[in-house]
Amino acid sequence: MTILEALNWGKKQLEHISSANPMLDAQILLSACLNKPTSYLFANFEEKIPIETTNKYQRFIQRRQRQEPVSHILGKKEFYGRTFYINPHVLTPRPETEILIEQALPFIDQKTAVIDVGTGSGAIAITLAAEKQIPVIAIDISRQALAIAKHNAEKEKVADYIAFLQGDLLQPIFVKKFNFHNKTTIITANLPYIPHKKWLNLDNDVKKYEPKIALVGGVDGLDYYDRLLQQLKNNRHKFDSIII
């Protein structure tokens, strides 16, 4: 099978998957199997693919046919110019979350305290630490998610900048009595926001493969944000200035 034949075959296999972009998904999966950039595919359409690579590619396509996200098949996702390892315990970083990074960066300097609540894969905390070389506190209730976040931080060489804490929203920083006086505290929080009824109607590539705990925010989708704001209200005296 040539590269062109493999791409056309993969595209055809994925055409009935509502959540797929058939040709793009085929390109990404084949380039991963070949360990080559997608640009290599277009310049080498007639290249023969080794049988073991073909078999791996076919297995990847079969997984995508079951609506498993491409990022889960590959175990990684690009975010703000970096590659983050992911698994079923963390939400796949979304491109739209990069907007949060763009909004936060102008406010961050060496006198800023940054807290990332619901850190998941660590994409936000790690990106901010790497871009600004500043300390960040990253919190998640999931031990498995924190393990992935720590792994990503080590890969990006910012593990020394980040304190990883397990607990419910801001609760760990109050228990450990962090000092946020004389600082502007920036809180980033990409928390579960989907109402439960809406989650029931999501595509299977989200509902079956993404962690429900990272997506569903109660009846109206705002449970976690309401509790976060209540925690801040109850502990307002511990901060000088807060940006959320």
JSON list of N, CA and C in Angstrom, two decimals, residues 110-150:
[
{"chain": "A", "resi": 110, "resn": "GLN", "atom": "N", "xyz": [6.47, 38.90, 37.86]},
{"chain": "A", "resi": 110, "resn": "GLN", "atom": "CA", "xyz": [7.11, 38.23, 38.99]},
{"chain": "A", "resi": 110, "resn": "GLN", "atom": "C", "xyz": [6.41, 38.51, 40.33]},
{"chain": "A", "resi": 111, "resn": "LYS", "atom": "N", "xyz": [5.51, 39.48, 40.36]},
{"chain": "A", "resi": 111, "resn": "LYS", "atom": "CA", "xyz": [4.76, 39.79, 41.58]},
{"chain": "A", "resi": 111, "resn": "LYS", "atom": "C", "xyz": [3.37, 39.16, 41.56]},
{"chain": "A", "resi": 112, "resn": "THR", "atom": "N", "xyz": [3.15, 38.27, 40.63]},
{"chain": "A", "resi": 112, "resn": "THR", "atom": "CA", "xyz": [1.84, 37.65, 40.47]},
{"chain": "A", "resi": 112, "resn": "THR", "atom": "C", "xyz": [1.85, 36.24, 41.04]},
{"chain": "A", "resi": 113, "resn": "ALA", "atom": "N", "xyz": [0.77, 35.88, 41.72]},
{"chain": "A", "resi": 113, "resn": "ALA", "atom": "CA", "xyz": [0.54, 34.50, 42.13]},
{"chain": "A", "resi": 113, "resn": "ALA", "atom": "C", "xyz": [-0.49, 33.89, 41.19]},
{"chain": "A", "resi": 114, "resn": "VAL", "atom": "N", "xyz": [-0.16, 32.75, 40.61]},
{"chain": "A", "resi": 114, "resn": "VAL", "atom": "CA", "xyz": [-1.06, 32.10, 39.65]},
{"chain": "A", "resi": 114, "resn": "VAL", "atom": "C", "xyz": [-1.54, 30.77, 40.23]},
{"chain": "A", "resi": 115, "resn": "ILE", "atom": "N", "xyz": [-2.86, 30.60, 40.22]},
{"chain": "A", "resi": 115, "resn": "ILE", "atom": "CA", "xyz": [-3.47, 29.35, 40.68]},
{"chain": "A", "resi": 115, "resn": "ILE", "atom": "C", "xyz": [-4.32, 28.80, 39.55]},
{"chain": "A", "resi": 116, "resn": "ASP", "atom": "N", "xyz": [-4.03, 27.58, 39.12]},
{"chain": "A", "resi": 116, "resn": "ASP", "atom": "CA", "xyz": [-4.82, 26.92, 38.08]},
{"chain": "A", "resi": 116, "resn": "ASP", "atom": "C", "xyz": [-5.68, 25.85, 38.73]},
{"chain": "A", "resi": 117, "resn": "VAL", "atom": "N", "xyz": [-6.99, 26.07, 38.74]},
{"chain": "A", "resi": 117, "resn": "VAL", "atom": "CA", "xyz": [-7.92, 25.17, 39.41]},
{"chain": "A", "resi": 117, "resn": "VAL", "atom": "C", "xyz": [-8.51, 24.20, 38.39]},
{"chain": "A", "resi": 118, "resn": "GLY", "atom": "N", "xyz": [-8.47, 22.90, 38.71]},
{"chain": "A", "resi": 118, "resn": "GLY", "atom": "CA", "xyz": [-8.91, 21.89, 37.77]},
{"chain": "A", "resi": 118, "resn": "GLY", "atom": "C", "xyz": [-7.90, 21.74, 36.66]},
{"chain": "A", "resi": 119, "resn": "THR", "atom": "N", "xyz": [-6.65, 21.52, 37.03]},
{"chain": "A", "resi": 119, "resn": "THR", "atom": "CA", "xyz": [-5.55, 21.61, 36.05]},
{"chain": "A", "resi": 119, "resn": "THR", "atom": "C", "xyz": [-5.56, 20.51, 35.00]},
{"chain": "A", "resi": 120, "resn": "GLY", "atom": "N", "xyz": [-6.13, 19.34, 35.32]},
{"chain": "A", "resi": 120, "resn": "GLY", "atom": "CA", "xyz": [-6.20, 18.27, 34.31]},
{"chain": "A", "resi": 120, "resn": "GLY", "atom": "C", "xyz": [-4.84, 17.85, 33.82]},
{"chain": "A", "resi": 121, "resn": "SER", "atom": "N", "xyz": [-4.63, 17.96, 32.52]},
{"chain": "A", "resi": 121, "resn": "SER", "atom": "CA", "xyz": [-3.34, 17.60, 31.91]},
{"chain": "A", "resi": 121, "resn": "SER", "atom": "C", "xyz": [-2.24, 18.59, 32.26]},
{"chain": "A", "resi": 122, "resn": "GLY", "atom": "N", "xyz": [-2.61, 19.70, 32.88]},
{"chain": "A", "resi": 122, "resn": "GLY", "atom": "CA", "xyz": [-1.63, 20.73, 33.22]},
{"chain": "A", "resi": 122, "resn": "GLY", "atom": "C", "xyz": [-1.39, 21.72, 32.10]},
{"chain": "A", "resi": 123, "resn": "ALA", "atom": "N", "xyz": [-2.18, 21.67, 31.05]},
{"chain": "A", "resi": 123, "resn": "ALA", "atom": "CA", "xyz": [-1.91, 22.50, 29.87]},
{"chain": "A", "resi": 123, "resn": "ALA", "atom": "C", "xyz": [-1.83, 23.99, 30.21]},
{"chain": "A", "resi": 124, "resn": "ILE", "atom": "N", "xyz": [-2.77, 24.48, 31.00]},
{"chain": "A", "resi": 124, "resn": "ILE", "atom": "CA", "xyz": [-2.79, 25.91, 31.33]},
{"chain": "A", "resi": 124, "resn": "ILE", "atom": "C", "xyz": [-1.64, 26.26, 32.27]},
{"chain": "A", "resi": 125, "resn": "ALA", "atom": "N", "xyz": [-1.51, 25.52, 33.36]},
{"chain": "A", "resi": 125, "resn": "ALA", "atom": "CA", "xyz": [-0.47, 25.82, 34.35]},
{"chain": "A", "resi": 125, "resn": "ALA", "atom": "C", "xyz": [0.92, 25.74, 33.74]},
{"chain": "A", "resi": 126, "resn": "ILE", "atom": "N", "xyz": [1.16, 24.71, 32.96]},
{"chain": "A", "resi": 126, "resn": "ILE", "atom": "CA", "xyz": [2.48, 24.51, 32.35]},
{"chain": "A", "resi": 126, "resn": "ILE", "atom": "C", "xyz": [2.78, 25.58, 31.33]},
{"chain": "A", "resi": 127, "resn": "THR", "atom": "N", "xyz": [1.79, 25.93, 30.53]},
{"chain": "A", "resi": 127, "resn": "THR", "atom": "CA", "xyz": [1.99, 26.97, 29.51]},
{"chain": "A", "resi": 127, "resn": "THR", "atom": "C", "xyz": [2.32, 28.31, 30.15]},
{"chain": "A", "resi": 128, "resn": "LEU", "atom": "N", "xyz": [1.59, 28.68, 31.19]},
{"chain": "A", "resi": 128, "resn": "LEU", "atom": "CA", "xyz": [1.86, 29.95, 31.87]},
{"chain": "A", "resi": 128, "resn": "LEU", "atom": "C", "xyz": [3.23, 29.94, 32.54]},
{"chain": "A", "resi": 129, "resn": "ALA", "atom": "N", "xyz": [3.58, 28.83, 33.17]},
{"chain": "A", "resi": 129, "resn": "ALA", "atom": "CA", "xyz": [4.89, 28.73, 33.81]},
{"chain": "A", "resi": 129, "resn": "ALA", "atom": "C", "xyz": [6.01, 28.81, 32.78]},
{"chain": "A", "resi": 130, "resn": "ALA", "atom": "N", "xyz": [5.81, 28.15, 31.65]},
{"chain": "A", "resi": 130, "resn": "ALA", "atom": "CA", "xyz": [6.85, 28.14, 30.61]},
{"chain": "A", "resi": 130, "resn": "ALA", "atom": "C", "xyz": [6.98, 29.49, 29.92]},
{"chain": "A", "resi": 131, "resn": "GLU", "atom": "N", "xyz": [5.86, 30.15, 29.69]},
{"chain": "A", "resi": 131, "resn": "GLU", "atom": "CA", "xyz": [5.89, 31.43, 28.99]},
{"chain": "A", "resi": 131, "resn": "GLU", "atom": "C", "xyz": [6.46, 32.55, 29.84]},
{"chain": "A", "resi": 132, "resn": "LYS", "atom": "N", "xyz": [6.19, 32.49, 31.15]},
{"chain": "A", "resi": 132, "resn": "LYS", "atom": "CA", "xyz": [6.57, 33.60, 32.03]},
{"chain": "A", "resi": 132, "resn": "LYS", "atom": "C", "xyz": [7.65, 33.25, 33.06]},
{"chain": "A", "resi": 133, "resn": "GLN", "atom": "N", "xyz": [8.03, 31.97, 33.15]},
{"chain": "A", "resi": 133, "resn": "GLN", "atom": "CA", "xyz": [9.01, 31.52, 34.14]},
{"chain": "A", "resi": 133, "resn": "GLN", "atom": "C", "xyz": [8.63, 31.99, 35.54]},
{"chain": "A", "resi": 134, "resn": "ILE", "atom": "N", "xyz": [7.37, 31.74, 35.91]},
{"chain": "A", "resi": 134, "resn": "ILE", "atom": "CA", "xyz": [6.88, 32.14, 37.23]},
{"chain": "A", "resi": 134, "resn": "ILE", "atom": "C", "xyz": [6.28, 30.93, 37.95]},
{"chain": "A", "resi": 135, "resn": "PRO", "atom": "N", "xyz": [6.24, 30.97, 39.28]},
{"chain": "A", "resi": 135, "resn": "PRO", "atom": "CA", "xyz": [5.63, 29.86, 40.03]},
{"chain": "A", "resi": 135, "resn": "PRO", "atom": "C", "xyz": [4.12, 29.79, 39.79]},
{"chain": "A", "resi": 136, "resn": "VAL", "atom": "N", "xyz": [3.61, 28.57, 39.74]},
{"chain": "A", "resi": 136, "resn": "VAL", "atom": "CA", "xyz": [2.18, 28.33, 39.55]},
{"chain": "A", "resi": 136, "resn": "VAL", "atom": "C", "xyz": [1.75, 27.24, 40.52]},
{"chain": "A", "resi": 137, "resn": "ILE", "atom": "N", "xyz": [0.56, 27.40, 41.08]},
{"chain": "A", "resi": 137, "resn": "ILE", "atom": "CA", "xyz": [-0.06, 26.34, 41.88]},
{"chain": "A", "resi": 137, "resn": "ILE", "atom": "C", "xyz": [-1.10, 25.68, 41.00]},
{"chain": "A", "resi": 138, "resn": "ALA", "atom": "N", "xyz": [-1.00, 24.37, 40.83]},
{"chain": "A", "resi": 138, "resn": "ALA", "atom": "CA", "xyz": [-1.93, 23.61, 39.98]},
{"chain": "A", "resi": 138, "resn": "ALA", "atom": "C", "xyz": [-2.71, 22.63, 40.85]},
{"chain": "A", "resi": 139, "resn": "ILE", "atom": "N", "xyz": [-4.03, 22.73, 40.81]},
{"chain": "A", "resi": 139, "resn": "ILE", "atom": "CA", "xyz": [-4.88, 21.94, 41.70]},
{"chain": "A", "resi": 139, "resn": "ILE", "atom": "C", "xyz": [-5.82, 21.05, 40.87]},
{"chain": "A", "resi": 140, "resn": "ASP", "atom": "N", "xyz": [-5.98, 19.82, 41.33]},
{"chain": "A", "resi": 140, "resn": "ASP", "atom": "CA", "xyz": [-6.99, 18.94, 40.73]},
{"chain": "A", "resi": 140, "resn": "ASP", "atom": "C", "xyz": [-7.45, 17.96, 41.79]},
{"chain": "A", "resi": 141, "resn": "ILE", "atom": "N", "xyz": [-8.70, 17.55, 41.69]},
{"chain": "A", "resi": 141, "resn": "ILE", "atom": "CA", "xyz": [-9.23, 16.58, 42.65]},
{"chain": "A", "resi": 141, "resn": "ILE", "atom": "C", "xyz": [-8.82, 15.16, 42.30]},
{"chain": "A", "resi": 142, "resn": "SER", "atom": "N", "xyz": [-8.40, 14.95, 41.05]},
{"chain": "A", "resi": 142, "resn": "SER", "atom": "CA", "xyz": [-8.05, 13.62, 40.56]},
{"chain": "A", "resi": 142, "resn": "SER", "atom": "C", "xyz": [-6.56, 13.35, 40.70]},
{"chain": "A", "resi": 143, "resn": "ARG", "atom": "N", "xyz": [-6.23, 12.29, 41.43]},
{"chain": "A", "resi": 143, "resn": "ARG", "atom": "CA", "xyz": [-4.83, 11.89, 41.57]},
{"chain": "A", "resi": 143, "resn": "ARG", "atom": "C", "xyz": [-4.25, 11.47, 40.22]},
{"chain": "A", "resi": 144, "resn": "GLN", "atom": "N", "xyz": [-5.07, 10.79, 39.41]},
{"chain": "A", "resi": 144, "resn": "GLN", "atom": "CA", "xyz": [-4.60, 10.34, 38.09]},
{"chain": "A", "resi": 144, "resn": "GLN", "atom": "C", "xyz": [-4.31, 11.53, 37.17]},
{"chain": "A", "resi": 145, "resn": "ALA", "atom": "N", "xyz": [-5.15, 12.55, 37.25]},
{"chain": "A", "resi": 145, "resn": "ALA", "atom": "CA", "xyz": [-4.92, 13.74, 36.43]},
{"chain": "A", "resi": 145, "resn": "ALA", "atom": "C", "xyz": [-3.63, 14.43, 36.84]},
{"chain": "A", "resi": 146, "resn": "LEU", "atom": "N", "xyz": [-3.39, 14.54, 38.14]},
{"chain": "A", "resi": 146, "resn": "LEU", "atom": "CA", "xyz": [-2.17, 15.19, 38.61]},
{"chain": "A", "resi": 146, "resn": "LEU", "atom": "C", "xyz": [-0.92, 14.43, 38.17]},
{"chain": "A", "resi": 147, "resn": "ALA", "atom": "N", "xyz": [-1.02, 13.11, 38.09]},
{"chain": "A", "resi": 147, "resn": "ALA", "atom": "CA", "xyz": [0.13, 12.33, 37.62]},
{"chain": "A", "resi": 147, "resn": "ALA", "atom": "C", "xyz": [0.48, 12.68, 36.18]},
{"chain": "A", "resi": 148, "resn": "ILE", "atom": "N", "xyz": [-0.54, 12.84, 35.34]},
{"chain": "A", "resi": 148, "resn": "ILE", "atom": "CA", "xyz": [-0.31, 13.24, 33.95]},
{"chain": "A", "resi": 148, "resn": "ILE", "atom": "C", "xyz": [0.25, 14.66, 33.89]},
{"chain": "A", "resi": 149, "resn": "ALA", "atom": "N", "xyz": [-0.32, 15.56, 34.69]},
{"chain": "A", "resi": 149, "resn": "ALA", "atom": "CA", "xyz": [0.15, 16.95, 34.71]},
{"chain": "A", "resi": 149, "resn": "ALA", "atom": "C", "xyz": [1.62, 17.03, 35.13]},
{"chain": "A", "resi": 150, "resn": "LYS", "atom": "N", "xyz": [2.00, 16.26, 36.14]},
{"chain": "A", "resi": 150, "resn": "LYS", "atom": "CA", "xyz": [3.40, 16.25, 36.58]},
{"chain": "A", "resi": 150, "resn": "LYS", "atom": "C", "xyz": [4.31, 15.72, 35.48]}
]
